[in-house]
Amino acid sequence: MTFRIMNEGKGMDIEMKKILCGLRYLIIIMISLLCLAPFGILLILALNTPRRNFYEGNMFVPDFYFQNFPDGWKQSQIGHAMLNSGLITAGAILLIVILGAMAGYAVARCKNKFNQTVYLIFLCCMMVPGIINTVPLYGLMIRLHAVNTLWGMTCVCATLAIPQAVFVFTGFIRALPMELEEAAVIDGCSQMQVFWKIILPLLKPSVSAVVILNGFGIWNNYAQAAFFLQDRAKHNVPQALSIYFQQFAGARWNIMAATAVIAIVPVVIVFLLFQKNLMRGLTDGALKG
Amino acid sequence: MKSRKIGLHQFMAVPAFALYAVFFIYPLLKGIGLCFTDWDGIKAAHFVGLRNFIDFFHDQRALSDIRTTVLFTLGSAPLLNIVGLVYALLMNSEFRGKSIARMCIYMPAIISPLIMGYIWYFLLQPGRGFLYHFFDGLGHPEWFGNWMGNYKSALLVIVLVNVWQYAGMTMVIYLAGLQGISRDLYEAARIDGARWVDGFLHVTLPLLGPSIRINVITNIIGSLSVFDIVMSLTGGGPGYQTETLSIYIMRMCYGSKTGYSVAVAIILFLIVLIPVAASSWLMRKKEED
């Protein structure tokens, strides 16, 4: 019923339209609340005193006990894990964007056999879930001495995201007009310079799409981290949290919740900074092709 | 056109491909060899023929993992697409607070599934979780059961939590697709006397083709290789009942049955390949008609 307003159907009087419009607002607000509710509950939990049972008194009013945050921070060493996750994410994103954009440019603008084959391989490999090559990769990583190193994990995460990035960048570059590049070549730019000086700056919207689609996944990576980051000093955020939480077996929710809140904050901040560009990045060519 | 010298730019796909070849293609090919061995990750591997595959199909736990993985996908992939599309249709017009609502709906997708799992585990804990006390407060504690202790309901909870978390991601891709559809088409359909349903079936759906393809395929791949959310919600429990193939692969690899776990990974790959190839072929055919 509610969707019908989109069409502004014939013979629907204004009264009816208003009701439907209001109804749609109501539904959207309810969906948004449903999506945010668990965060609210996490925050309430994080602000309770250790002694308080969750269901005592009014469960929607916490004790505002802020000591949980420094306690959780110290005991879980989450700060160190966040630094690791941050370095891995930054390194992997840099690799994905630069290598992906270079490959996208070559595929979109130089249609030789090698580039076309590479593109086809990437397209096919997009269908292979990462977990499948993780076990044989483990053997390779041992020989490269890359297990329990940040650079090893960075390369693994970048590799898993590369096909999709090449796909997005290729689509985006194909949609760009050729005239700009031709003019630059006439002015004496080499093709390499054209890429670095003209194409790369134009890629901004698709870069933020690639960052949002992959960045959070890399920060939150658990499936590969479980294999390649077993050393306590090299734990990333999910690894550190999972080890830290296991020792409580669900007994101290206040401190667990506070630690989880600390781990979520940087992600939310980055998301709020990038989210404006996300839609533009997706609509401007990223999904064409 | 002036003749171009062979420039370095023709080889710009090489770095991306080199990284990919080392960390993905080489291990993948190597894995095909390893799956016929009894390699334990350390000692030399011995060729055992098809032994690993035969063992797999005689292992009750492995067969139940296949069932769980497939059931999860049958629930999660269609629901993610339907819910994502409904959200996108609701959001696809100008209204106040649109970007805030979009942000709220996308928000769960950026949080580590591991933390999400813990939040939901807290909500659903039997006898003392949030929902129990919520229903208790309403005077109907019997509405709440031990949902995580029973295979069917635990699987249902995992599916719903997964849909809740990632519907925002599908929504964003559908929204990008919807924004590419010209308003004039709906206007023309309306003048021809088409109802909303007709417009949806004959204008929206066909033009959403590329978005549907991306969403369906990524959701099938993601669902069949699901790892984190199951790990943190049930850890595969009760017993091994909700264990998925990805978790089985990891556990076998740790259990020094590395060769065997590679064989399982190859089986998972075949399980992914069939629906992905089929749906991609079907959708391409549909688009050509």
XYZ file of C-alpha atoms in Angstrom:
578
model
C 0.000 0.000 0.000
C 2.581 2.491 1.086
C 4.652 2.188 -2.013
C 1.850 3.338 -4.199
C 2.564 6.985 -3.506
C 5.705 6.736 -5.573
C 3.566 6.671 -8.656
C 1.158 9.372 -7.495
C -1.554 7.134 -8.943
C -4.521 8.502 -10.775
C -7.627 9.335 -8.816
C -5.870 9.237 -5.496
C -7.064 12.276 -3.598
C -4.827 14.525 -1.573
C -6.131 13.281 1.800
C -5.142 9.745 0.973
C -1.750 10.855 -0.267
C -1.043 12.650 2.973
C -1.927 9.603 5.043
C 0.289 7.373 2.929
C 3.126 9.872 3.116
C 2.853 9.943 6.896
C 2.693 6.163 6.996
C 5.859 5.946 4.956
C 7.638 8.316 7.318
C 6.523 6.153 10.226
C 7.860 2.994 8.578
C 11.194 4.637 7.770
C 11.550 5.902 11.330
C 10.770 2.456 12.696
C 13.322 0.805 10.410
C 15.966 3.361 11.408
C 15.266 2.776 15.091
C 15.428 -0.972 14.588
C 18.852 -0.528 13.004
C 20.125 1.694 15.818
C 18.530 -0.108 18.788
C 21.367 -2.562 19.437
C 23.836 0.347 19.569
C 21.693 2.062 22.200
C 21.524 -1.104 24.253
C 25.292 -1.529 23.966
C 25.767 2.006 25.252
C 23.385 1.458 28.192
C 25.256 -1.711 29.090
C 28.596 0.053 28.902
C 27.442 2.641 31.430
C 26.270 0.231 34.139
C 28.217 -0.489 37.320
C 29.803 -3.942 37.588
C 27.485 -4.885 40.432
C 24.267 -4.001 38.711
C 22.230 -6.745 37.149
C 20.912 -5.569 33.860
C 17.264 -6.101 34.679
C 17.244 -4.366 38.053
C 15.192 -1.207 38.068
C 14.510 0.645 34.859
C 16.601 -1.039 32.213
C 16.595 1.989 29.936
C 18.357 4.211 32.491
C 22.001 3.255 33.061
C 24.105 4.161 36.105
C 26.397 6.460 34.090
C 29.410 4.645 35.457
C 32.255 5.748 33.199
C 34.985 3.742 34.920
C 34.201 0.822 32.555
C 35.909 2.589 29.683
C 39.389 3.016 31.190
C 39.115 -0.464 32.750
C 38.208 -2.120 29.460
C 40.839 -0.097 27.597
C 43.610 -1.199 29.946
C 42.690 -4.852 30.391
C 41.910 -5.664 26.775
C 44.850 -3.758 25.254
C 42.341 -2.800 22.589
C 44.379 0.318 21.810
C 47.210 -1.795 20.464
C 44.793 -3.888 18.409
C 43.233 -0.719 17.010
C 46.657 0.513 15.968
C 47.285 -2.824 14.215
C 43.902 -2.758 12.499
C 44.474 0.859 11.490
C 47.881 0.150 9.950
C 46.583 -2.904 8.103
C 43.545 -1.030 6.806
C 45.515 2.036 5.714
C 48.168 -0.050 3.963
C 45.648 -2.297 2.241
C 43.479 0.614 1.086
C 46.540 2.368 -0.347
C 47.501 -0.776 -2.255
C 43.953 -1.406 -3.442
C 43.393 2.140 -4.670
C 46.745 2.635 -6.417
C 47.165 -0.819 -7.933
C 43.437 -1.085 -8.669
C 43.299 2.305 -10.394
C 46.437 1.553 -12.423
C 45.000 -1.753 -13.571
C 41.620 -0.152 -14.238
C 43.281 2.481 -16.420
C 45.226 -0.098 -18.398
C 42.134 -2.254 -18.916
C 39.895 0.659 -19.878
C 42.327 2.426 -22.209
C 44.740 -0.155 -23.632
C 42.797 -2.992 -25.109
C 45.613 -5.447 -25.666
C 45.352 -9.174 -25.064
C 47.225 -9.168 -21.763
C 45.009 -6.516 -20.188
C 41.823 -8.195 -21.378
C 42.951 -11.548 -20.000
C 43.861 -9.986 -16.651
C 40.438 -8.366 -16.474
C 38.707 -11.636 -17.281
C 40.705 -13.450 -14.588
C 39.739 -10.790 -12.037
C 36.072 -11.078 -13.005
C 36.117 -14.853 -12.611
C 38.056 -14.761 -9.347
C 35.534 -12.310 -7.881
C 33.341 -15.368 -7.522
C 35.837 -17.272 -5.372
C 35.264 -16.695 -1.653
C 38.441 -15.758 0.231
C 38.222 -18.611 2.711
C 38.855 -21.113 -0.079
C 42.457 -20.167 -0.718
C 43.214 -19.312 2.895
C 44.494 -22.751 3.877
C 46.975 -23.222 1.002
C 47.891 -19.561 1.456
C 48.842 -20.410 5.022
C 51.614 -22.662 3.737
C 52.922 -19.915 1.468
C 52.748 -17.361 4.275
C 54.850 -19.588 6.538
C 57.525 -19.851 3.860
C 57.462 -16.085 3.277
C 57.709 -15.547 7.064
C 54.551 -13.466 6.715
C 52.443 -15.137 9.404
C 51.945 -12.841 12.401
C 53.230 -9.829 10.512
C 51.233 -6.739 9.670
C 52.602 -6.545 6.123
C 51.505 -10.107 5.430
C 47.960 -9.408 6.583
C 47.952 -6.150 4.596
C 48.834 -8.023 1.396
C 46.218 -10.713 2.064
C 43.458 -8.163 2.662
C 44.450 -6.081 -0.363
C 44.504 -9.175 -2.561
C 40.982 -10.162 -1.574
C 39.637 -6.706 -2.502
C 41.614 -6.122 -5.718
C 39.243 -7.774 -8.243
C 36.260 -5.738 -7.116
C 38.339 -2.540 -7.084
C 39.598 -3.160 -10.627
C 35.997 -3.778 -11.706
C 34.787 -0.518 -10.136
C 37.695 1.589 -11.453
C 37.491 0.137 -14.950
C 33.794 0.965 -15.162
C 34.449 4.460 -13.887
C 37.358 5.211 -16.225
C 35.449 3.863 -19.244
C 32.692 6.379 -18.477
C 35.179 9.306 -18.520
C 35.419 11.290 -21.765
C 38.554 10.660 -23.831
C 38.974 14.322 -24.838
C 40.742 15.310 -21.629
C 43.410 12.683 -22.048
C 43.860 13.386 -25.735
C 44.315 17.086 -25.034
C 46.913 16.317 -22.382
C 48.820 14.026 -24.751
C 48.845 16.760 -27.418
C 50.242 19.121 -24.783
C 53.147 16.740 -24.368
C 52.105 14.580 -21.420
C 53.121 10.948 -21.499
C 50.402 8.377 -20.860
C 51.869 7.729 -17.425
C 51.643 11.415 -16.553
C 48.081 11.484 -17.850
C 47.207 8.770 -15.360
C 48.832 10.366 -12.319
C 47.872 13.983 -13.067
C 44.472 13.690 -14.723
C 42.822 10.319 -14.149
C 43.744 9.713 -10.518
C 42.294 13.018 -9.231
C 39.091 12.363 -11.218
C 38.626 9.014 -9.496
C 37.706 10.547 -6.138
C 34.053 9.397 -5.965
C 34.832 5.831 -6.903
C 37.737 5.848 -4.455
C 35.352 6.609 -1.612
C 33.031 3.843 -2.802
C 35.956 1.403 -2.797
C 37.095 2.656 0.633
C 33.640 2.234 2.162
C 32.917 -1.120 0.537
C 36.288 -2.582 1.591
C 37.750 -0.499 4.404
C 35.351 -1.581 7.140
C 35.611 -5.191 6.054
C 39.400 -5.033 6.418
C 39.267 -3.285 9.798
C 36.780 -5.935 10.951
C 38.445 -8.888 9.243
C 38.187 -11.970 11.387
C 38.183 -14.937 9.006
C 41.722 -14.279 7.719
C 42.991 -12.790 10.992
C 42.121 -16.060 12.722
C 44.731 -17.706 10.507
C 47.432 -15.103 10.038
C 47.411 -13.006 13.225
C 47.560 -15.459 16.101
C 50.348 -13.715 17.991
C 48.959 -11.588 20.809
C 51.099 -8.585 19.835
C 49.763 -8.656 16.275
C 46.052 -9.119 17.038
C 43.655 -6.914 15.154
C 40.422 -5.619 16.688
C 38.154 -8.666 16.215
C 40.882 -11.059 17.332
C 41.638 -9.027 20.453
C 37.957 -8.652 21.322
C 37.196 -12.295 20.801
C 40.088 -13.419 23.014
C 39.240 -10.801 25.634
C 35.540 -11.681 25.683
C 36.129 -15.391 25.921
C 37.657 -15.065 29.379
C 34.453 -13.561 30.801
C 32.045 -16.124 29.314
C 29.294 -13.519 29.317
C 29.662 -12.679 32.988
C 30.781 -9.033 32.892
C 28.701 -7.352 30.268
C 29.439 -3.835 31.438
C 33.146 -4.044 30.728
C 32.691 -6.087 27.542
C 30.217 -3.537 26.230
C 32.510 -0.634 27.115
C 35.377 -2.269 25.208
C 33.109 -2.878 22.225
C 32.042 0.777 22.268
C 35.689 1.872 22.222
C 36.308 -0.395 19.227
C 33.262 0.943 17.362
C 33.937 4.682 17.810
C 36.698 5.138 15.183
C 34.714 3.131 12.630
C 31.630 5.283 13.126
C 33.674 8.480 12.828
C 35.277 7.388 9.551
C 31.880 6.309 8.249
C 30.313 9.676 9.059
C 33.162 11.434 7.245
C 32.905 9.294 4.100
C 29.211 8.494 3.863
C 28.330 11.608 1.860
C 30.582 10.441 -0.947
C 29.401 6.855 -0.835
C 26.213 7.339 -2.828
C 27.946 9.540 -5.378
C 30.711 7.019 -5.771
C 28.203 4.265 -6.425
C 25.945 6.203 -8.769
C 28.720 7.836 -10.821
C 29.723 4.956 -12.950
C 30.875 2.524 -10.316
C 27.994 0.197 -11.086
C 27.833 0.701 -14.797
C 29.253 -1.961 -16.996
C 45.880 9.469 -34.974
C 49.623 9.534 -34.617
C 51.312 6.219 -34.087
C 51.986 5.552 -30.429
C 55.151 4.095 -29.052
C 54.747 1.156 -26.730
C 54.500 3.003 -23.445
C 54.877 1.834 -19.916
C 51.212 2.559 -19.372
C 50.263 -0.575 -21.266
C 51.718 -2.604 -18.444
C 50.002 -0.794 -15.622
C 47.890 -3.836 -14.832
C 51.046 -5.795 -13.999
C 51.526 -4.784 -10.313
C 47.919 -5.582 -9.391
C 48.102 -8.862 -11.246
C 51.463 -9.754 -9.667
C 50.109 -9.231 -6.145
C 47.041 -11.230 -7.042
C 49.019 -14.029 -8.627
C 51.242 -14.460 -5.569
C 48.586 -14.268 -2.859
C 45.582 -15.725 -4.628
C 46.123 -17.626 -7.850
C 49.278 -19.478 -6.778
C 47.779 -20.708 -3.479
C 44.565 -21.601 -5.262
C 46.390 -23.761 -7.814
C 48.592 -25.180 -5.111
C 45.468 -26.008 -3.102
C 44.173 -28.127 -5.937
C 47.322 -30.209 -5.577
C 47.226 -30.299 -1.775
C 43.694 -31.608 -1.570
C 44.896 -35.044 -2.655
C 47.400 -35.280 0.212
C 47.432 -35.920 3.959
C 49.449 -32.755 4.663
C 49.222 -31.637 8.304
C 50.731 -28.212 7.752
C 54.253 -29.094 8.918
C 55.510 -32.501 7.811
C 55.915 -33.659 4.229
C 52.718 -34.431 2.371
C 51.828 -37.866 1.047
C 49.590 -38.469 -1.905
C 46.367 -40.156 -0.802
C 44.259 -39.894 -3.932
C 40.600 -39.131 -3.438
C 40.735 -40.182 0.201
C 39.929 -36.710 1.602
C 36.827 -36.396 -0.546
C 35.621 -39.863 0.429
C 36.211 -39.035 4.098
C 34.266 -35.827 3.691
C 31.150 -37.552 2.431
C 31.361 -40.109 5.232
C 31.603 -37.465 7.947
C 28.194 -36.764 9.490
C 29.432 -33.427 10.833
C 30.573 -32.309 7.369
C 27.269 -33.276 5.780
C 25.332 -31.407 8.444
C 27.607 -28.395 7.815
C 26.655 -28.476 4.140
C 22.985 -28.563 5.083
C 23.383 -25.639 7.485
C 25.354 -23.577 4.960
C 22.827 -24.187 2.190
C 19.802 -23.547 4.431
C 21.400 -20.349 5.682
C 21.965 -19.176 2.104
C 18.429 -20.090 1.015
C 17.141 -17.886 3.812
C 19.661 -15.090 3.795
C 20.343 -14.349 0.098
C 16.681 -13.893 -1.018
C 15.736 -12.022 2.166
C 18.705 -9.649 1.845
C 17.638 -8.798 -1.687
C 13.943 -8.397 -0.913
C 14.505 -6.326 2.221
C 17.217 -4.265 0.520
C 14.958 -3.570 -2.454
C 11.996 -2.624 -0.241
C 14.223 -0.246 1.748
C 15.542 1.263 -1.496
C 12.016 1.784 -2.888
C 10.977 3.439 0.383
C 13.994 5.720 0.288
C 13.970 6.533 -3.418
C 12.399 9.987 -3.344
C 13.181 13.304 -1.808
C 12.107 13.752 1.799
C 13.516 15.449 4.814
C 16.008 13.411 6.806
C 16.654 11.070 3.889
C 20.418 10.974 4.303
C 20.097 10.444 8.053
C 17.721 7.510 7.540
C 20.066 6.061 4.917
C 22.956 6.402 7.350
C 21.038 4.643 10.144
C 20.161 1.732 7.876
C 23.736 1.367 6.606
C 25.254 1.693 10.080
C 25.011 -1.990 11.173
C 27.010 -3.011 8.098
C 30.141 -1.165 9.214
C 30.359 -2.820 12.629
C 32.361 -5.986 13.078
C 30.039 -9.008 12.818
C 31.868 -10.274 15.862
C 30.717 -7.345 18.009
C 27.259 -7.644 16.458
C 27.179 -11.279 17.428
C 27.958 -10.406 21.017
C 25.319 -7.659 21.118
C 22.679 -10.057 19.794
C 23.842 -12.815 22.065
C 23.276 -10.450 24.960
C 19.790 -9.589 23.688
C 18.847 -13.221 23.220
C 20.419 -14.851 26.277
C 17.890 -17.272 27.745
C 16.561 -16.322 31.169
C 18.532 -13.108 31.574
C 18.908 -11.394 28.203
C 17.332 -8.133 27.212
C 14.430 -9.607 25.255
C 13.526 -11.956 28.096
C 13.192 -9.023 30.467
C 11.389 -7.028 27.845
C 8.746 -9.718 27.450
C 8.745 -10.267 31.205
C 7.994 -6.584 31.644
C 5.058 -6.976 29.278
C 3.807 -9.838 31.443
C 4.477 -12.581 28.911
C 7.822 -14.201 29.738
C 6.632 -17.360 27.986
C 6.904 -15.581 24.611
C 10.625 -15.882 24.962
C 12.213 -19.283 24.503
C 15.743 -20.591 24.423
C 16.128 -19.627 20.793
C 19.841 -20.251 20.641
C 19.592 -23.735 22.114
C 17.613 -25.247 19.282
C 18.881 -25.874 15.754
C 15.925 -24.474 13.819
C 15.443 -21.300 15.838
C 19.194 -20.695 16.157
C 19.544 -20.891 12.371
C 16.581 -18.558 11.946
C 18.142 -16.063 14.357
C 21.454 -16.182 12.467
C 19.651 -15.539 9.169
C 17.646 -12.639 10.577
C 20.646 -11.017 12.264
C 22.625 -11.324 9.036
C 19.789 -9.733 7.046
C 19.386 -7.002 9.642
C 23.088 -6.237 9.462
C 23.662 -6.237 5.702
C 20.322 -5.094 4.240
C 21.785 -1.557 4.223
C 24.532 -2.657 1.847
C 22.079 -4.201 -0.630
C 19.856 -1.138 -0.233
C 22.651 1.248 -1.220
C 23.383 -0.673 -4.413
C 19.674 -0.836 -5.327
C 19.329 2.882 -4.572
C 22.203 3.634 -6.931
C 20.423 1.581 -9.583
C 17.053 3.255 -8.966
C 18.592 6.704 -9.274
C 19.795 5.804 -12.741
C 16.198 5.257 -13.922
C 14.705 8.319 -15.548
C 11.539 9.746 -13.984
C 10.141 10.302 -17.497
C 9.683 6.571 -17.927
C 7.313 6.408 -14.941
C 5.568 9.529 -16.177
C 5.052 7.914 -19.591
C 3.791 4.709 -17.991
C 1.370 6.665 -15.824
C -0.035 8.528 -18.834
C -0.571 5.167 -20.519
C -2.674 4.198 -17.511
C -0.237 1.835 -15.857
C -0.689 1.094 -12.158
C 2.223 1.169 -9.720
C 2.599 -2.598 -9.973
C 2.886 -2.418 -13.761
C 5.471 0.315 -13.515
C 7.433 -1.756 -11.024
C 7.297 -4.950 -13.087
C 7.880 -3.449 -16.517
C 10.068 -0.401 -15.846
C 11.845 -0.726 -12.499
C 12.779 -4.406 -12.429
C 14.179 -4.692 -15.973
C 16.232 -1.501 -15.610
C 17.567 -2.608 -12.243
C 19.198 -5.590 -13.990
C 22.865 -4.760 -13.249
C 22.149 -3.933 -9.581
C 20.171 -7.140 -9.133
C 22.996 -9.142 -10.662
C 25.655 -7.619 -8.409
C 23.507 -8.035 -5.304
C 22.349 -11.575 -5.972
C 25.831 -12.818 -6.793
C 27.636 -11.102 -3.908
C 24.936 -12.236 -1.487
C 25.146 -15.850 -2.620
C 28.943 -15.822 -2.288
C 28.847 -14.026 1.065
C 26.154 -16.287 2.492
C 27.747 -19.549 1.407
C 31.067 -18.547 2.979
C 29.535 -17.053 6.137
C 31.939 -17.145 9.075
C 32.007 -14.339 11.655
C 28.346 -13.955 12.510
C 27.909 -17.670 13.190
C 31.154 -17.782 15.174
C 30.019 -15.067 17.535
C 26.299 -15.921 17.763
C 26.457 -19.653 18.334
C 30.085 -20.681 17.798
C 28.557 -23.438 15.654
C 26.441 -24.695 18.536
C 24.400 -26.335 19.917
C 27.018 -29.055 19.426
C 28.142 -28.711 15.813
C 24.624 -28.164 14.500
C 24.897 -24.589 13.227
C 28.524 -24.919 12.147
C 29.054 -23.741 8.566
C 31.585 -25.015 6.056
C 33.906 -22.012 6.515
C 34.134 -22.657 10.237
C 34.668 -26.365 9.585
C 37.526 -25.509 7.213
C 39.199 -23.333 9.839
C 38.776 -25.918 12.592
C 40.117 -28.735 10.428
C 43.106 -26.607 9.478
C 43.867 -25.956 13.145
C 43.311 -29.631 13.875
C 46.348 -30.323 11.653
C 44.206 -31.898 8.947
C 45.382 -29.290 6.475
C 45.171 -31.428 3.337
C 41.652 -32.422 4.281
C 40.588 -28.840 4.957
C 41.830 -27.839 1.488
C 39.655 -30.586 0.022
C 36.678 -29.171 1.949
C 37.527 -25.701 0.606
C 37.395 -27.067 -2.942
C 34.009 -28.640 -2.233
C 32.818 -25.274 -0.898
C 34.092 -23.635 -4.077
C 32.026 -26.025 -6.201
C 28.984 -25.351 -4.003
C 29.485 -21.602 -4.589
C 30.184 -21.959 -8.298
C 26.958 -23.769 -9.215
C 24.386 -21.184 -8.019
C 26.582 -18.230 -9.013
C 27.122 -19.511 -12.548
C 23.458 -20.501 -12.861
C 22.069 -17.190 -11.620
C 24.534 -15.128 -13.611
C 23.642 -17.090 -16.772
C 19.891 -16.850 -16.089
C 20.010 -13.118 -15.436
C 22.130 -12.404 -18.485
C 19.695 -14.379 -20.618
C 16.763 -12.514 -19.122
C 18.421 -9.198 -19.927
C 19.050 -10.173 -23.536
C 15.403 -11.149 -24.103
